Amino acid sequence: MSVFAPATPFADFIYRHFRSVHALKLGLALLVAVTINAIWAPPHFIWSMVTIVVIMMSLPQVGGAIEKSLQRAIGTCLGSAYGVMLVATVDSYWLIMSLLILAVSLICFISAGRYSYAYLVSGFTIIIVVGDANHDTSEALWRTANILSGCVIAILVSLFIFPIKAKQDWRSQLTHAIDNMAEVLAQHLKAPANHDLDFRAKLEAAMKAVLTQKKLFFSLEWESKTLKKHKVLLSQLANKQVRLITLLELLPLTRWQEEDKDAYLQINAVASELAFYLQQLAEFVAGKAQQLPTLPECLEQELQHRLQLSLASAPITSTTASTTDLDAAATDSEVPQGFALTGYSWLIYQLAIAVEALYEDIAIIEIAYNKQPASQITTAKAD
């Protein structure tokens, strides 16, 4: 099923109340750990509960819980293995501590990137296992076993009890970003000359939604094989949204004189189609439309031609005016106004290119979910 397909009522309910659901899931995971302790009473049981809280508290999505659990498990095993080796083979207190400090310092040096949490866990696990270097290895092994059991409990609860999917959160954030951009463009095009509307709040909300999308990339890879294959495309899609937001930030800076409003209104009439296309795209991403809306072929070329026609109403054309005429026109502020018209039409043209780029990337993802041949994916991107 496509990531853009309408969400089931159950999935929609979970997402709308994900904070309450997440709190309930964390409580259930801790209840499972407490029940295990009541039945078997393993030593150092508290580490199981600590692991559950660390993994699930900040990552409600299934993919995020899996990612963090695996990193914690790997880091725990590596750190525990090194710590047990030190305790079991080295008798000198200062030598053990020297090797511990060396290992933690080395981990700090190489810790970076996607697996930085695994390095972090490995470092403090070594310290936990070695401790004061005066205990046997059984204590270290029990701590490791409890941490691993906490990882397993966190994964199972995240997967099978009211699963909160990162895919739905990503789609919601993408919809929110596109919807805000469409609203900003529509409001600007309907506003009078020299309006003082402030779009910062909506554009900041759109940018925040894009940043949230980026934070979900790792979780998406664990939840969807299709999105994992197109993880580069997800990053490109986020960057194209940032480009569109940047272009929209320039719109309120454009100004024109009342006597030239007719020329600008003609340009805005052309640009209003872009707001409509963005709104249609937002509805599809949100699951309100079953099929991806189609754009006119060669959209940006068609808009460029129509924008050029609208510029014919500008008061002066710098390419046909003589030097003397240009000097005189500059005095009357006609050339700057003509330049402003040309620059404004260029901005609308760039918006059209950005909107078309969003459509292309989302079309590729939709085609991939429908399991169409790779040749069609390539064709969709090239069109």
Tab-separated table of C-alpha atoms in Angstrom:
chain	number	residue	atom	x	y	z
A	1	MET	CA	0.000	0.000	0.000
A	2	SER	CA	1.293	3.427	-0.935
A	3	VAL	CA	2.625	5.733	1.748
A	4	PHE	CA	0.156	8.303	0.375
A	5	ALA	CA	-2.878	6.009	0.602
A	6	PRO	CA	-5.659	7.139	2.961
A	7	ALA	CA	-4.894	6.088	6.531
A	8	THR	CA	-7.144	3.551	8.226
A	9	PRO	CA	-9.403	4.914	10.999
A	10	PHE	CA	-7.328	2.978	13.560
A	11	ALA	CA	-4.009	4.392	12.292
A	12	ASP	CA	-5.509	7.872	12.118
A	13	PHE	CA	-6.748	7.568	15.715
A	14	ILE	CA	-3.290	6.469	16.918
A	15	TYR	CA	-1.584	9.375	15.151
A	16	ARG	CA	-4.048	11.984	16.414
A	17	HIS	CA	-3.538	10.758	20.001
A	18	PHE	CA	0.057	9.603	19.680
A	19	ARG	CA	1.198	11.288	22.922
A	20	SER	CA	-1.357	9.380	24.986
A	21	VAL	CA	-0.708	6.172	23.046
A	22	HIS	CA	3.041	6.589	23.470
A	23	ALA	CA	2.700	7.076	27.230
A	24	LEU	CA	0.464	3.996	27.429
A	25	LYS	CA	2.977	1.900	25.467
A	26	LEU	CA	5.845	2.974	27.708
A	27	GLY	CA	3.803	2.014	30.766
A	28	LEU	CA	2.982	-1.391	29.260
A	29	ALA	CA	6.641	-2.046	28.422
A	30	LEU	CA	7.645	-1.257	31.995
A	31	LEU	CA	4.820	-3.494	33.249
A	32	VAL	CA	6.219	-6.390	31.185
A	33	ALA	CA	9.675	-5.817	32.703
A	34	VAL	CA	8.242	-5.641	36.232
A	35	THR	CA	6.297	-8.875	35.646
A	36	ILE	CA	9.457	-10.659	34.479
A	37	ASN	CA	11.253	-9.470	37.589
A	38	ALA	CA	8.398	-10.663	39.802
A	39	ILE	CA	8.575	-14.149	38.278
A	40	TRP	CA	12.354	-14.715	37.886
A	41	ALA	CA	13.957	-11.867	39.891
A	42	PRO	CA	17.178	-11.578	37.859
A	43	PRO	CA	20.042	-9.632	39.466
A	44	HIS	CA	20.471	-5.982	38.463
A	45	PHE	CA	16.964	-5.947	37.040
A	46	ILE	CA	16.826	-2.133	37.154
A	47	TRP	CA	18.940	-1.907	33.998
A	48	SER	CA	16.121	-3.469	31.996
A	49	MET	CA	13.741	-0.696	33.024
A	50	VAL	CA	16.347	2.021	32.444
A	51	THR	CA	16.909	0.707	28.908
A	52	ILE	CA	13.181	0.713	28.129
A	53	VAL	CA	12.807	4.320	29.285
A	54	VAL	CA	15.919	5.507	27.394
A	55	ILE	CA	14.793	3.873	24.134
A	56	MET	CA	11.070	4.588	24.162
A	57	MET	CA	10.855	7.942	25.942
A	58	SER	CA	12.136	10.071	23.051
A	59	LEU	CA	11.240	7.852	20.076
A	60	PRO	CA	7.561	6.959	19.749
A	61	GLN	CA	7.836	5.647	16.167
A	62	VAL	CA	8.422	1.977	15.431
A	63	GLY	CA	11.408	2.598	13.180
A	64	GLY	CA	13.065	4.894	15.699
A	65	ALA	CA	12.646	2.366	18.516
A	66	ILE	CA	14.161	-0.402	16.377
A	67	GLU	CA	17.070	1.796	15.301
A	68	LYS	CA	17.886	2.909	18.838
A	69	SER	CA	17.377	-0.569	20.336
A	70	LEU	CA	19.787	-2.156	17.881
A	71	GLN	CA	22.380	0.545	18.457
A	72	ARG	CA	22.025	0.157	22.222
A	73	ALA	CA	22.261	-3.635	21.954
A	74	ILE	CA	25.368	-3.500	19.768
A	75	GLY	CA	27.015	-0.865	21.950
A	76	THR	CA	26.164	-2.829	25.089
A	77	CYS	CA	27.592	-6.081	23.739
A	78	LEU	CA	30.827	-4.476	22.546
A	79	GLY	CA	31.321	-2.445	25.717
A	80	SER	CA	30.453	-5.386	27.935
A	81	ALA	CA	32.800	-7.737	26.071
A	82	TYR	CA	35.701	-5.323	26.477
A	83	GLY	CA	34.887	-4.645	30.132
A	84	VAL	CA	34.586	-8.335	31.002
A	85	MET	CA	37.874	-9.023	29.255
A	86	LEU	CA	39.607	-6.373	31.356
A	87	VAL	CA	38.146	-7.625	34.632
A	88	ALA	CA	38.880	-11.277	33.803
A	89	THR	CA	42.447	-10.933	32.461
A	90	VAL	CA	44.033	-7.910	34.169
A	91	ASP	CA	44.877	-7.856	37.889
A	92	SER	CA	46.443	-4.423	38.200
A	93	TYR	CA	43.981	-1.673	39.167
A	94	TRP	CA	45.942	1.078	37.399
A	95	LEU	CA	46.394	-0.997	34.251
A	96	ILE	CA	42.647	-1.740	34.071
A	97	MET	CA	41.799	1.921	34.533
A	98	SER	CA	44.407	2.981	31.978
A	99	LEU	CA	42.973	0.612	29.386
A	100	LEU	CA	39.438	1.789	30.263
A	101	ILE	CA	40.387	5.446	29.791
A	102	LEU	CA	42.180	4.647	26.541
A	103	ALA	CA	39.150	2.788	25.156
A	104	VAL	CA	36.648	5.481	26.139
A	105	SER	CA	38.895	8.203	24.693
A	106	LEU	CA	39.223	6.272	21.435
A	107	ILE	CA	35.436	5.808	21.265
A	108	CYS	CA	34.996	9.553	21.806
A	109	PHE	CA	37.408	10.230	18.930
A	110	ILE	CA	35.676	7.967	16.395
A	111	SER	CA	32.102	8.629	17.562
A	112	ALA	CA	30.210	10.451	14.816
A	113	GLY	CA	27.415	10.137	12.314
A	114	ARG	CA	24.458	7.831	12.302
A	115	TYR	CA	25.838	5.312	14.829
A	116	SER	CA	27.027	7.825	17.417
A	117	TYR	CA	24.536	6.459	19.970
A	118	ALA	CA	26.076	2.965	19.705
A	119	TYR	CA	29.497	4.477	20.431
A	120	LEU	CA	28.069	6.369	23.410
A	121	VAL	CA	26.473	3.228	24.850
A	122	SER	CA	29.657	1.256	24.292
A	123	GLY	CA	31.676	3.833	26.233
A	124	PHE	CA	29.500	4.044	29.331
A	125	THR	CA	28.914	0.260	29.306
A	126	ILE	CA	32.650	-0.263	29.673
A	127	ILE	CA	32.649	2.012	32.729
A	128	ILE	CA	29.551	0.293	34.189
A	129	VAL	CA	31.009	-3.193	33.714
A	130	VAL	CA	34.479	-2.410	35.040
A	131	GLY	CA	33.234	-0.236	37.891
A	132	ASP	CA	35.862	-0.181	40.659
A	133	ALA	CA	37.577	-3.242	39.151
A	134	ASN	CA	36.880	-5.246	42.297
A	135	HIS	CA	33.959	-7.441	41.243
A	136	ASP	CA	33.672	-10.661	39.243
A	137	THR	CA	32.402	-11.037	35.681
A	138	SER	CA	28.962	-12.417	36.636
A	139	GLU	CA	27.783	-8.955	37.674
A	140	ALA	CA	28.806	-7.527	34.285
A	141	LEU	CA	27.082	-10.323	32.412
A	142	TRP	CA	23.834	-9.853	34.347
A	143	ARG	CA	23.845	-6.150	33.618
A	144	THR	CA	24.373	-6.884	29.937
A	145	ALA	CA	21.579	-9.449	29.897
A	146	ASN	CA	19.149	-7.014	31.495
A	147	ILE	CA	20.017	-4.261	29.050
A	148	LEU	CA	19.464	-6.632	26.124
A	149	SER	CA	16.152	-7.815	27.548
A	150	GLY	CA	15.069	-4.184	27.855
A	151	CYS	CA	15.923	-3.683	24.155
A	152	VAL	CA	13.834	-6.713	23.175
A	153	ILE	CA	10.849	-5.562	25.241
A	154	ALA	CA	11.030	-2.049	23.744
A	155	ILE	CA	11.101	-3.423	20.176
A	156	LEU	CA	8.232	-5.880	20.707
A	157	VAL	CA	5.963	-3.321	22.369
A	158	SER	CA	6.732	-0.727	19.677
A	159	LEU	CA	6.003	-3.213	16.889
A	160	PHE	CA	2.906	-5.000	18.100
A	161	ILE	CA	1.047	-2.722	20.544
A	162	PHE	CA	-0.604	0.287	18.906
A	163	PRO	CA	2.318	0.845	16.491
A	164	ILE	CA	3.077	4.510	15.795
A	165	LYS	CA	4.468	4.674	12.264
A	166	ALA	CA	7.056	7.205	11.176
A	167	LYS	CA	5.612	6.997	7.655
A	168	GLN	CA	2.386	8.621	8.762
A	169	ASP	CA	4.224	11.320	10.687
A	170	TRP	CA	6.454	12.030	7.664
A	171	ARG	CA	3.446	12.269	5.369
A	172	SER	CA	1.659	14.575	7.806
A	173	GLN	CA	4.702	16.869	8.035
A	174	LEU	CA	5.050	16.902	4.242
A	175	THR	CA	1.379	17.827	3.912
A	176	HIS	CA	1.750	20.549	6.525
A	177	ALA	CA	4.737	22.081	4.733
A	178	ILE	CA	3.112	22.069	1.283
A	179	ASP	CA	-0.205	23.344	2.634
A	180	ASN	CA	1.487	26.291	4.365
A	181	MET	CA	3.431	27.151	1.225
A	182	ALA	CA	0.278	27.043	-0.899
A	183	GLU	CA	-1.528	29.295	1.555
A	184	VAL	CA	1.305	31.838	1.615
A	185	LEU	CA	1.403	31.984	-2.180
A	186	ALA	CA	-2.377	32.307	-2.467
A	187	GLN	CA	-2.586	35.075	0.139
A	188	HIS	CA	0.222	37.033	-1.470
A	189	LEU	CA	-1.333	36.863	-4.928
A	190	LYS	CA	-4.680	38.113	-3.609
A	191	ALA	CA	-3.160	40.946	-1.563
A	192	PRO	CA	-3.158	44.563	-2.810
A	193	ALA	CA	-0.083	46.460	-3.939
A	194	ASN	CA	2.485	47.209	-1.228
A	195	HIS	CA	0.710	44.944	1.252
A	196	ASP	CA	2.211	44.479	4.700
A	197	LEU	CA	1.086	40.908	5.334
A	198	ASP	CA	3.498	38.933	7.510
A	199	PHE	CA	4.052	35.372	6.297
A	200	ARG	CA	6.915	34.564	8.657
A	201	ALA	CA	4.838	32.395	10.989
A	202	LYS	CA	3.553	30.167	8.187
A	203	LEU	CA	6.935	29.902	6.478
A	204	GLU	CA	8.621	29.085	9.802
A	205	ALA	CA	5.990	26.395	10.387
A	206	ALA	CA	6.714	24.997	6.927
A	207	MET	CA	10.456	24.971	7.622
A	208	LYS	CA	9.893	23.282	10.977
A	209	ALA	CA	7.870	20.588	9.191
A	210	VAL	CA	10.752	20.037	6.753
A	211	LEU	CA	13.241	19.671	9.621
A	212	THR	CA	10.924	17.137	11.273
A	213	GLN	CA	10.861	15.169	8.025
A	214	LYS	CA	14.659	14.977	8.088
A	215	LYS	CA	14.638	13.661	11.657
A	216	LEU	CA	12.368	10.796	10.555
A	217	PHE	CA	14.609	9.518	7.743
A	218	PHE	CA	16.319	6.795	9.797
A	219	SER	CA	12.984	5.584	11.176
A	220	LEU	CA	11.501	5.470	7.676
A	221	GLU	CA	14.301	3.186	6.499
A	222	TRP	CA	13.358	0.599	9.141
A	223	GLU	CA	9.641	0.765	8.355
A	224	SER	CA	9.605	0.802	4.554
A	225	LYS	CA	11.833	-1.030	2.085
A	226	THR	CA	10.564	1.244	-0.668
A	227	LEU	CA	11.555	4.425	1.126
A	228	LYS	CA	14.874	2.857	2.109
A	229	LYS	CA	15.656	2.342	-1.573
A	230	HIS	CA	14.821	6.001	-2.191
A	231	LYS	CA	16.455	7.540	0.885
A	232	VAL	CA	18.467	9.895	-1.329
A	233	LEU	CA	15.216	11.034	-2.914
A	234	LEU	CA	13.765	11.820	0.537
A	235	SER	CA	16.697	14.126	1.219
A	236	GLN	CA	16.312	15.778	-2.182
A	237	LEU	CA	12.596	16.266	-1.553
A	238	ALA	CA	13.351	18.047	1.727
A	239	ASN	CA	15.920	20.282	0.023
A	240	LYS	CA	13.444	21.216	-2.703
A	241	GLN	CA	10.915	22.235	-0.072
A	242	VAL	CA	13.564	24.463	1.502
A	243	ARG	CA	14.215	26.042	-1.910
A	244	LEU	CA	10.514	26.715	-2.392
A	245	ILE	CA	10.235	28.245	1.085
A	246	THR	CA	13.209	30.490	0.289
A	247	LEU	CA	11.542	31.703	-2.899
A	248	LEU	CA	8.319	32.379	-1.018
A	249	GLU	CA	10.242	34.448	1.518
A	250	LEU	CA	11.157	36.820	-1.315
A	251	LEU	CA	7.552	37.444	-2.341
A	252	PRO	CA	6.608	39.879	0.458
A	253	LEU	CA	9.707	41.923	-0.440
A	254	THR	CA	8.334	42.717	-3.886
A	255	ARG	CA	6.703	46.131	-4.255
A	256	TRP	CA	5.042	47.991	-7.106
A	257	GLN	CA	3.375	51.311	-7.755
A	258	GLU	CA	-0.385	51.650	-7.964
A	259	GLU	CA	-0.228	52.820	-11.604
A	260	ASP	CA	1.590	49.596	-12.562
A	261	LYS	CA	-0.713	47.211	-10.743
A	262	ASP	CA	-2.375	45.979	-13.964
A	263	ALA	CA	0.864	44.421	-15.194
A	264	TYR	CA	1.474	42.777	-11.828
A	265	LEU	CA	-2.112	41.527	-11.631
A	266	GLN	CA	-1.607	39.784	-14.976
A	267	ILE	CA	1.472	38.048	-13.601
A	268	ASN	CA	-0.384	37.112	-10.412
A	269	ALA	CA	-3.212	35.634	-12.457
A	270	VAL	CA	-0.686	33.270	-14.021
A	271	ALA	CA	0.952	32.533	-10.665
A	272	SER	CA	-2.383	31.702	-9.016
A	273	GLU	CA	-2.298	28.392	-10.881
A	274	LEU	CA	0.828	27.450	-8.916
A	275	ALA	CA	-1.034	27.914	-5.630
A	276	PHE	CA	-3.791	25.668	-6.960
A	277	TYR	CA	-1.294	22.972	-7.978
A	278	LEU	CA	0.373	23.105	-4.556
A	279	GLN	CA	-2.990	22.733	-2.812
A	280	GLN	CA	-3.834	19.732	-4.982
A	281	LEU	CA	-0.491	18.162	-4.136
A	282	ALA	CA	-1.088	18.687	-0.405
A	283	GLU	CA	-4.479	16.949	-0.669
A	284	PHE	CA	-2.917	13.950	-2.410
A	285	VAL	CA	-0.105	13.610	0.122
A	286	ALA	CA	-2.665	13.807	2.937
A	287	GLY	CA	-4.602	10.908	1.396
A	288	LYS	CA	-7.632	13.017	0.425
A	289	ALA	CA	-7.129	12.278	-3.285
A	290	GLN	CA	-6.644	8.770	-4.635
A	291	GLN	CA	-4.489	9.731	-7.615
A	292	LEU	CA	-1.592	12.124	-7.910
A	293	PRO	CA	-2.810	15.213	-9.799
A	294	THR	CA	-1.063	15.847	-13.081
A	295	LEU	CA	0.679	19.032	-14.108
A	296	PRO	CA	0.473	20.450	-17.636
A	297	GLU	CA	3.358	19.311	-19.803
A	298	CYS	CA	6.276	21.744	-19.859
A	299	LEU	CA	4.624	23.801	-17.128
A	300	GLU	CA	7.525	26.159	-16.579
A	301	GLN	CA	7.922	26.815	-20.321
A	302	GLU	CA	4.238	27.573	-20.717
A	303	LEU	CA	4.277	29.911	-17.735
A	304	GLN	CA	7.406	31.589	-19.003
A	305	HIS	CA	5.700	32.324	-22.324
A	306	ARG	CA	2.595	33.694	-20.611
A	307	LEU	CA	4.688	35.794	-18.243
A	308	GLN	CA	6.555	37.296	-21.170
A	309	LEU	CA	3.257	38.239	-22.733
A	310	SER	CA	2.149	39.886	-19.503
A	311	LEU	CA	5.346	41.939	-19.450
A	312	ALA	CA	4.283	43.580	-22.697
A	313	SER	CA	2.221	45.980	-20.597
A	314	ALA	CA	5.334	47.282	-18.786
A	315	PRO	CA	5.950	51.018	-19.358
A	316	ILE	CA	9.372	50.651	-21.029
A	317	THR	CA	11.542	47.923	-22.532
A	318	SER	CA	15.206	48.346	-21.794
A	319	THR	CA	16.296	46.195	-24.754
A	320	THR	CA	14.746	48.529	-27.319
A	321	ALA	CA	15.407	51.887	-25.685
A	322	SER	CA	18.391	54.010	-26.694
A	323	THR	CA	20.995	55.180	-24.186
A	324	THR	CA	19.488	58.669	-24.129
A	325	ASP	CA	16.038	57.232	-23.582
A	326	LEU	CA	17.311	55.041	-20.772
A	327	ASP	CA	18.856	58.043	-19.034
A	328	ALA	CA	15.623	59.961	-19.310
A	329	ALA	CA	13.569	56.977	-18.200
A	330	ALA	CA	15.802	56.426	-15.209
A	331	THR	CA	14.928	59.928	-14.126
A	332	ASP	CA	11.245	59.066	-14.301
A	333	SER	CA	11.851	55.738	-12.461
A	334	GLU	CA	10.427	53.774	-15.386
A	335	VAL	CA	13.424	51.544	-16.050
A	336	PRO	CA	13.675	50.395	-12.401
A	337	GLN	CA	9.975	49.572	-12.525
A	338	GLY	CA	10.409	47.593	-15.728
A	339	PHE	CA	13.304	45.772	-14.125
A	340	ALA	CA	11.126	45.032	-11.095
A	341	LEU	CA	8.434	43.565	-13.339
A	342	THR	CA	10.999	41.351	-15.067
A	343	GLY	CA	12.482	40.266	-11.743
A	344	TYR	CA	9.052	39.509	-10.317
A	345	SER	CA	8.156	37.366	-13.329
A	346	TRP	CA	11.494	35.560	-12.955
A	347	LEU	CA	10.597	34.808	-9.313
A	348	ILE	CA	7.240	33.341	-10.369
A	349	TYR	CA	9.013	31.293	-13.036
A	350	GLN	CA	11.414	29.871	-10.432
A	351	LEU	CA	8.429	29.025	-8.236
A	352	ALA	CA	6.956	27.060	-11.129
A	353	ILE	CA	10.183	25.089	-11.500
A	354	ALA	CA	10.232	24.357	-7.758
A	355	VAL	CA	6.596	23.200	-7.744
A	356	GLU	CA	7.244	20.932	-10.710
A	357	ALA	CA	10.276	19.454	-8.925
A	358	LEU	CA	8.097	18.571	-5.895
A	359	TYR	CA	5.607	16.833	-8.156
A	360	GLU	CA	8.378	14.816	-9.826
A	361	ASP	CA	9.849	13.456	-6.585
A	362	ILE	CA	6.466	12.564	-5.098
A	363	ALA	CA	5.486	10.886	-8.380
A	364	ILE	CA	8.627	8.729	-8.216
A	365	ILE	CA	7.770	7.592	-4.678
A	366	GLU	CA	4.175	6.819	-5.698
A	367	ILE	CA	5.314	4.831	-8.747
A	368	ALA	CA	7.791	2.883	-6.614
A	369	TYR	CA	5.041	1.899	-4.158
A	370	ASN	CA	2.885	0.738	-7.045
A	371	LYS	CA	5.808	-1.496	-8.058
A	372	GLN	CA	5.907	-0.200	-11.598
A	373	PRO	CA	8.997	-0.864	-13.718
A	374	ALA	CA	12.107	1.201	-13.084
A	375	SER	CA	11.885	2.554	-16.640
A	376	GLN	CA	8.614	4.283	-15.717
A	377	ILE	CA	10.226	5.791	-12.658
A	378	THR	CA	12.996	7.216	-14.806
A	379	THR	CA	10.502	8.500	-17.333
A	380	ALA	CA	8.409	10.170	-14.631
A	381	LYS	CA	11.454	11.975	-13.356
A	382	ALA	CA	12.473	13.127	-16.801
A	383	ASP	CA	9.051	14.414	-17.881
